Coordinates of C-alpha atoms in Angstrom, one line a residue:
X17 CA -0.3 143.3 -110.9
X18 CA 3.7 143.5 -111.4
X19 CA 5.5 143.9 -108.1
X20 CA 6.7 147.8 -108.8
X21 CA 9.5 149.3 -107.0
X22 CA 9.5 153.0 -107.4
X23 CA 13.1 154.2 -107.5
X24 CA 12.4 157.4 -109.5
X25 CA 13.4 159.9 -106.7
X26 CA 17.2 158.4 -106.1
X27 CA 18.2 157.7 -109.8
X28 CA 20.7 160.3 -111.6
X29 CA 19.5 162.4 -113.8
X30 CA 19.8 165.4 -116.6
X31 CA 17.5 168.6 -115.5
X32 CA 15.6 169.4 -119.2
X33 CA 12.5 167.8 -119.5
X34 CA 9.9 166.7 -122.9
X35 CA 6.5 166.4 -123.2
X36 CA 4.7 163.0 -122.5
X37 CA 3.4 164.1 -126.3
X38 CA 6.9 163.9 -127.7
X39 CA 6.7 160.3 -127.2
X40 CA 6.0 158.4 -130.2
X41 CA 7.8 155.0 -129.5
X42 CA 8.0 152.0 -126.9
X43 CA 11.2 150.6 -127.2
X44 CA 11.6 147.0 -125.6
X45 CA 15.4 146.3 -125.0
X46 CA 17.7 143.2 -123.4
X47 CA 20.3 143.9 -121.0
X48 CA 22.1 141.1 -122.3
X49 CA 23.4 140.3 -119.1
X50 CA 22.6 136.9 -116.7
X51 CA 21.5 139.4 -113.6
X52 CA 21.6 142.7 -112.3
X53 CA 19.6 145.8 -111.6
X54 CA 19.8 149.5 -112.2
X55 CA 22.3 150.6 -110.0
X56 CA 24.4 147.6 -111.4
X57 CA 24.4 148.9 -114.9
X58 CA 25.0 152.4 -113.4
X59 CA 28.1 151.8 -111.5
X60 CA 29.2 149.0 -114.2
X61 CA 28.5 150.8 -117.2
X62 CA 26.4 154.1 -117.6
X63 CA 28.6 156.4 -115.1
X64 CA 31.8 155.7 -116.6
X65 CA 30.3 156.5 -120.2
X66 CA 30.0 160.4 -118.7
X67 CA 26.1 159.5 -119.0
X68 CA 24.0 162.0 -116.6
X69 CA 20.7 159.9 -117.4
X70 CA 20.7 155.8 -117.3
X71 CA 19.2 154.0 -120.3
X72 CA 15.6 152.9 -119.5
X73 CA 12.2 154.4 -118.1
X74 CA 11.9 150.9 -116.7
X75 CA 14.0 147.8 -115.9
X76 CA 12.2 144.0 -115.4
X77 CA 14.2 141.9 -113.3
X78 CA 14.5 138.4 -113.2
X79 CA 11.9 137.6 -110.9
X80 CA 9.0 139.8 -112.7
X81 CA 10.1 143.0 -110.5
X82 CA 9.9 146.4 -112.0
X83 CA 11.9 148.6 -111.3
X84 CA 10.7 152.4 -112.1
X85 CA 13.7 154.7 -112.9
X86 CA 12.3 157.6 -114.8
X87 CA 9.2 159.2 -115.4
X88 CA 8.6 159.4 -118.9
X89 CA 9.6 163.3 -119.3
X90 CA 13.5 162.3 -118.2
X91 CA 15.2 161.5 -122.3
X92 CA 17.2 158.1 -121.4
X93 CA 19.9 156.5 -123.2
X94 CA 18.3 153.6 -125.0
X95 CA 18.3 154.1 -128.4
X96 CA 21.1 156.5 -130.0
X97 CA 19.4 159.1 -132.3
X98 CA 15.8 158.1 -131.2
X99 CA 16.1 158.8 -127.5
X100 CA 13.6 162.1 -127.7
X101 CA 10.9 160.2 -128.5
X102 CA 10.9 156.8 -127.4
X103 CA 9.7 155.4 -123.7
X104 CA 12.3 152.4 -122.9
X105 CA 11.8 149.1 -121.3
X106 CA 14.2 146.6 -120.5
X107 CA 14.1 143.1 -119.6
X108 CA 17.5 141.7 -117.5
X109 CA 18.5 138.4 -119.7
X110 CA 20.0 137.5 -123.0
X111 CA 17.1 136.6 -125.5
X112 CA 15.8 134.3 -123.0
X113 CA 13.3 135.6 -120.2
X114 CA 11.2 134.6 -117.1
X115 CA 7.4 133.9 -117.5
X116 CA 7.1 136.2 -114.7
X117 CA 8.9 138.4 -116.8
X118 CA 7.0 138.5 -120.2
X119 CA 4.0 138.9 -117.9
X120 CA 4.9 142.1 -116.3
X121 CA 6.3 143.4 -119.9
X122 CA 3.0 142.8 -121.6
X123 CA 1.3 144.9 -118.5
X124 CA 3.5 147.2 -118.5
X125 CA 3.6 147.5 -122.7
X126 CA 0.5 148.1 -122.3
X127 CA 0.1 150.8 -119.6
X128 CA 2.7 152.6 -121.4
X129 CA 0.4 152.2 -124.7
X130 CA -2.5 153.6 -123.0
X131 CA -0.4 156.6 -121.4
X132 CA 0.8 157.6 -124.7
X133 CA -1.6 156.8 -126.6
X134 CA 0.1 154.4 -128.9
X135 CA -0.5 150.7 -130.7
X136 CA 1.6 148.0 -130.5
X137 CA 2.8 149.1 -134.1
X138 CA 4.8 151.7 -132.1
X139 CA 6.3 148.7 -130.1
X140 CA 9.8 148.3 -131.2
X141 CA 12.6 146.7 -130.8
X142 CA 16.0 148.0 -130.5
X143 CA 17.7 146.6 -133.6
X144 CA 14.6 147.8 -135.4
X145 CA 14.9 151.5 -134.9
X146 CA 17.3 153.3 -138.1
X147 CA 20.7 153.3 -137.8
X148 CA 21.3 150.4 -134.7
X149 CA 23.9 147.3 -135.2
X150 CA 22.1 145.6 -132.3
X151 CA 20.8 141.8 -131.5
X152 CA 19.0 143.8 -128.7
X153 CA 16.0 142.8 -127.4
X154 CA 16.8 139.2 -128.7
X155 CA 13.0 138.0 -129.7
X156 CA 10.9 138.2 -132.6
X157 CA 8.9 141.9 -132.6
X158 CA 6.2 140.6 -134.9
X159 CA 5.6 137.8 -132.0
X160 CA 5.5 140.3 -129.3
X161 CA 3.3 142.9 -131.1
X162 CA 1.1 140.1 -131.6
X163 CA 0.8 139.3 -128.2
X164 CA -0.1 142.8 -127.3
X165 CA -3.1 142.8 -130.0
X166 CA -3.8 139.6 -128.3
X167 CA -3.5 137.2 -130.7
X168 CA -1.6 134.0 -129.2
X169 CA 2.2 133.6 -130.0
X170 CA 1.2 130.7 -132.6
X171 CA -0.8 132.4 -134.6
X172 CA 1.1 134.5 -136.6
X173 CA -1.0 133.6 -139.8
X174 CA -5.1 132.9 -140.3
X175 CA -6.2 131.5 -143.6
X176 CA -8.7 129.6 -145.0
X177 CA -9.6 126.5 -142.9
X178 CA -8.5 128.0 -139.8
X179 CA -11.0 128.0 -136.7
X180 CA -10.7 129.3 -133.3
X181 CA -11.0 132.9 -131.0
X182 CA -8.4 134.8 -133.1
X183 CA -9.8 133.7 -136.3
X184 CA -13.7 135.3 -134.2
X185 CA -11.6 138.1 -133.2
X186 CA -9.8 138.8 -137.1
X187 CA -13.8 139.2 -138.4
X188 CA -15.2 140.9 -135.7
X189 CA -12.3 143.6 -136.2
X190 CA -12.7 143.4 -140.1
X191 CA -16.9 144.2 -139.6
X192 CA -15.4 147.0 -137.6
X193 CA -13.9 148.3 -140.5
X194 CA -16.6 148.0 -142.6
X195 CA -15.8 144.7 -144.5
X196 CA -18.7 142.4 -145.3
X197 CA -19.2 138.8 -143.7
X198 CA -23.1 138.5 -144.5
X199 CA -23.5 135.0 -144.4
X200 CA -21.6 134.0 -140.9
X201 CA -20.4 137.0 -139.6
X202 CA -17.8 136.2 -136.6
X203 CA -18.4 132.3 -136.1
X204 CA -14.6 131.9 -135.3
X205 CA -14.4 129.6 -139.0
X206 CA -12.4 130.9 -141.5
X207 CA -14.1 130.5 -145.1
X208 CA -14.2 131.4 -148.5
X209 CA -16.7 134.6 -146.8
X210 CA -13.8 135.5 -144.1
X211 CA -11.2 134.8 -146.8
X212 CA -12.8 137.5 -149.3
X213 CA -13.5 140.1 -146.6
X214 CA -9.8 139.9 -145.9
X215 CA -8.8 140.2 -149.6
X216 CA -11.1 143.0 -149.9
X217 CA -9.1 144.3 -147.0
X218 CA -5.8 144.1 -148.1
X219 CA -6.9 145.8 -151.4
X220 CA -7.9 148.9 -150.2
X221 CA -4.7 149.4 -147.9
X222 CA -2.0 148.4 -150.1
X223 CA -1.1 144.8 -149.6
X224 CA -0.5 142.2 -151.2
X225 CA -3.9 140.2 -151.7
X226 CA -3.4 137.0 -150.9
X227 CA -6.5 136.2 -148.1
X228 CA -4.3 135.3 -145.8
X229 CA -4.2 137.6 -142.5
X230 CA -0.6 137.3 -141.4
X231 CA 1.3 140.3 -139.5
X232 CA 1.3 143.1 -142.1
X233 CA -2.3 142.4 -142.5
X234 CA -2.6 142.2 -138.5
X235 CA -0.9 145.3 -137.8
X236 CA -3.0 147.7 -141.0
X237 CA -6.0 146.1 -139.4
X238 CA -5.1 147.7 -136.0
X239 CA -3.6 151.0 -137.5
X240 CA -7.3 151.6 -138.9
X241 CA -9.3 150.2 -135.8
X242 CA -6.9 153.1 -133.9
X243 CA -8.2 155.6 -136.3
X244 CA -11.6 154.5 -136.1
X245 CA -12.0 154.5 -132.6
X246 CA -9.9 158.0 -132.4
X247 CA -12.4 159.6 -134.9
X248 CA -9.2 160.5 -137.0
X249 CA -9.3 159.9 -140.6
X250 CA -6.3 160.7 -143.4
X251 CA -8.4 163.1 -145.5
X252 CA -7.5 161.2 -148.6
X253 CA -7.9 163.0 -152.0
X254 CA -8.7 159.6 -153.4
X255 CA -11.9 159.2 -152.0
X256 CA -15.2 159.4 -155.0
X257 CA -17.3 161.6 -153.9
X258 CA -19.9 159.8 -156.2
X259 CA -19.3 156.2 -154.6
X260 CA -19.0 157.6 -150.9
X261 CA -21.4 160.0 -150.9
X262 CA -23.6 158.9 -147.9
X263 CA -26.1 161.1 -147.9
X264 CA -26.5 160.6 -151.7
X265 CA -30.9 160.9 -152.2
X266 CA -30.8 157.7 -153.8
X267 CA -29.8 155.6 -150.5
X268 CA -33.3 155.9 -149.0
X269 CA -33.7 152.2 -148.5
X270 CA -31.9 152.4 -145.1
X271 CA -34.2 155.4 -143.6
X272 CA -36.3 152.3 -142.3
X273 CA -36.2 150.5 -138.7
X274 CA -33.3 148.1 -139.3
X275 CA -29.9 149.2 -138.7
X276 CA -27.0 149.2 -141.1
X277 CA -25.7 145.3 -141.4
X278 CA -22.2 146.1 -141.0
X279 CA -22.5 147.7 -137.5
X280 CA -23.4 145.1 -135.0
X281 CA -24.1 146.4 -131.3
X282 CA -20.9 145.7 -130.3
X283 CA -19.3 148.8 -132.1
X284 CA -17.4 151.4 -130.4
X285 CA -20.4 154.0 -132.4
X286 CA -23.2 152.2 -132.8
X287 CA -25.4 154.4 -130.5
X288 CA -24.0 157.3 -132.4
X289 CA -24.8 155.7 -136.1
X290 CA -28.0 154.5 -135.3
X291 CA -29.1 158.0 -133.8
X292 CA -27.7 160.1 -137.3
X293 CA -29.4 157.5 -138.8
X294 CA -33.0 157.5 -137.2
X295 CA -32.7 161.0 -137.4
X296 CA -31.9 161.4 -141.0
X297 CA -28.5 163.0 -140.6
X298 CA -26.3 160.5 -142.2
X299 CA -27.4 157.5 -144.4
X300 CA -26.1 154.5 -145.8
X301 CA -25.2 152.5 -149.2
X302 CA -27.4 150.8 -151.5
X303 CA -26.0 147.6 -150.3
X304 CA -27.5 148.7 -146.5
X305 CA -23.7 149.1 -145.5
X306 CA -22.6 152.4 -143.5
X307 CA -19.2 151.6 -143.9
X308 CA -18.0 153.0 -140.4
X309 CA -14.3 153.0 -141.2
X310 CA -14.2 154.5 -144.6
X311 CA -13.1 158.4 -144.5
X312 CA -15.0 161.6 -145.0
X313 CA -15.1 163.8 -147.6
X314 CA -15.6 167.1 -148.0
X315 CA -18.6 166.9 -149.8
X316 CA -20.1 164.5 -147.2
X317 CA -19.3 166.6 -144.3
X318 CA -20.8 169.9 -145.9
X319 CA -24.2 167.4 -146.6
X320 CA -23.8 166.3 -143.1
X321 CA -23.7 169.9 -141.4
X322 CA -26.7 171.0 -144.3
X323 CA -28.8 168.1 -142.8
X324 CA -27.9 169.1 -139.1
X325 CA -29.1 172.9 -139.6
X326 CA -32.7 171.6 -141.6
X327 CA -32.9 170.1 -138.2
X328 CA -33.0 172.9 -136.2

């Protein structure tokens, strides 16, 4: 745990307040500076700029110590146009930080992303935000979001031939969202079997299908693991109701005692799937795939609830 101190009461500060539900971004800033602390960048810098609010939520010194300035209702000063929404933390240095201090960042990145209910796709960087001229935070974003999913700073790419945890951890989230590794499932080698489930991936979301899961690939993967896990889906009007239909009478095959092979125990729903699917709520695909990430359609939820009541 980061050494906190808690200077929240004494900081300056303007009187309206938002909703922790107006917050939509983590902004991870430098102070481009050698040293220093919060009452050093208000005297120095912040007062004389008529601010009545400094410019982060939090400030990481040096030595790993974070200092709390604001809870996250107070709007700071850390990003112009963007301030509304966006939770800011700062890191005292000039693109080059502490290990003590990358350690209490990636603690406190992730507190803030579990407060707010965020991903590290909402983790950005100053410069990144619309509109900046900025060097701020002086890192590479796609390396620090990747850290936060967890995958180690030198793997920024997997492909074919790779082997390892975050090649295990890339197919255990891709069976997650329903892709296919029948064969090997997550035996932390990447194949021609891993390699295809990722193509398979990047075709159904947009990208560009190459097999090789690099940080566009890394960060889709983790915007439909979110939605997943949230039970949100984005109602698409592209969805065939005659090739998602899961309740379709043809897909009996899977009303027997083995469980649908692309939902492993570890899922966030399996008791949930396997009880619709004992029961005889919801079924599964030809292919005796459930498919847990794919959206619902309206069809499916009205067979769904017609199921439920010849229950009762």
């Amino acid at each position: 745990m980061s050494n906190i101190q808690d200077i929240r009461e004494e900081t300056p500060k303007r009187s309206s307040r938002r909703s922790e539900s107006d917050i939509k971004k983590v902004a991870r800033h430098h102070t481009a500076t050698n040293g220093g602390d919060f009452w050093t960048f208000w005297n120095n810098r912040w007062k004389d700029l008529g601010w009545s609010t400094g410019g982060y939520h939090e400030i990481i010194l040096r030595d790993g110590t974070v200092q709390l300035c604001y809870d996250p209702t107070v709007v700071t000063n850390g990003v112009g146009g963007h301030n509304s929404s966006t939770y800011h933390i700062a890191l005292v240095g000039s693109g080059s930080f502490s290990d003590a201090q990358e350690k209490a960042w990636h603690e406190r990145a992730h507190v803030a992303l579990d407060r707010f209910n965020l991903s590290a796709n909402d983790v950005l960087g100053h410069k990144e935000f619309s509109g900046q001229n900025t060097q701020c935070p002086g890192i590479d974003m796609d390396k620090v979001r990747n850290e936060l999913r967890g995958i180690p700073q030198s793997t920024t790419m997997l492909r074919r031939g790779d082997k390892g945890d975050a090649v295990k951890k890339l197919q255990e989230d891709l069976m997650k969202v329903g892709e296919e590794l029948p064969r090997f499932g997550a035996d932390g080698d990447f194949g021609t079997e891993t390699e295809t489930a990722v193509k398979s991936f990047q075709e159904k979301h947009g990208l560009t299908i190459d097999g090789i899961a690099g940080p566009k690939t890394f960060a889709k993967l983790e915007e439909v693991l979110k939605i997943s896990s949230t039970g949100e889906n984005d109602n698409s009007d592209d969805a065939n109701e005659n090739d998602n239909n899961n309740n379709d009478e043809t897909n009996n095959d899977n009303d027997s005692n083995n469980t649908f092979k692309d939902v492993t125990s570890g899922h966030w729903a399996y008791d949930a799937i396997e009880f619709v699917r004992i029961e005889g709520i919801m079924q599964g695909f030809e292919d005796g795939t459930f498919r847990p990430g794919d959206s619902v359609t309206r069809a499916q939820l009205a067979t769904v609830i017609k199921n439920l009541m010849e229950k009762q």
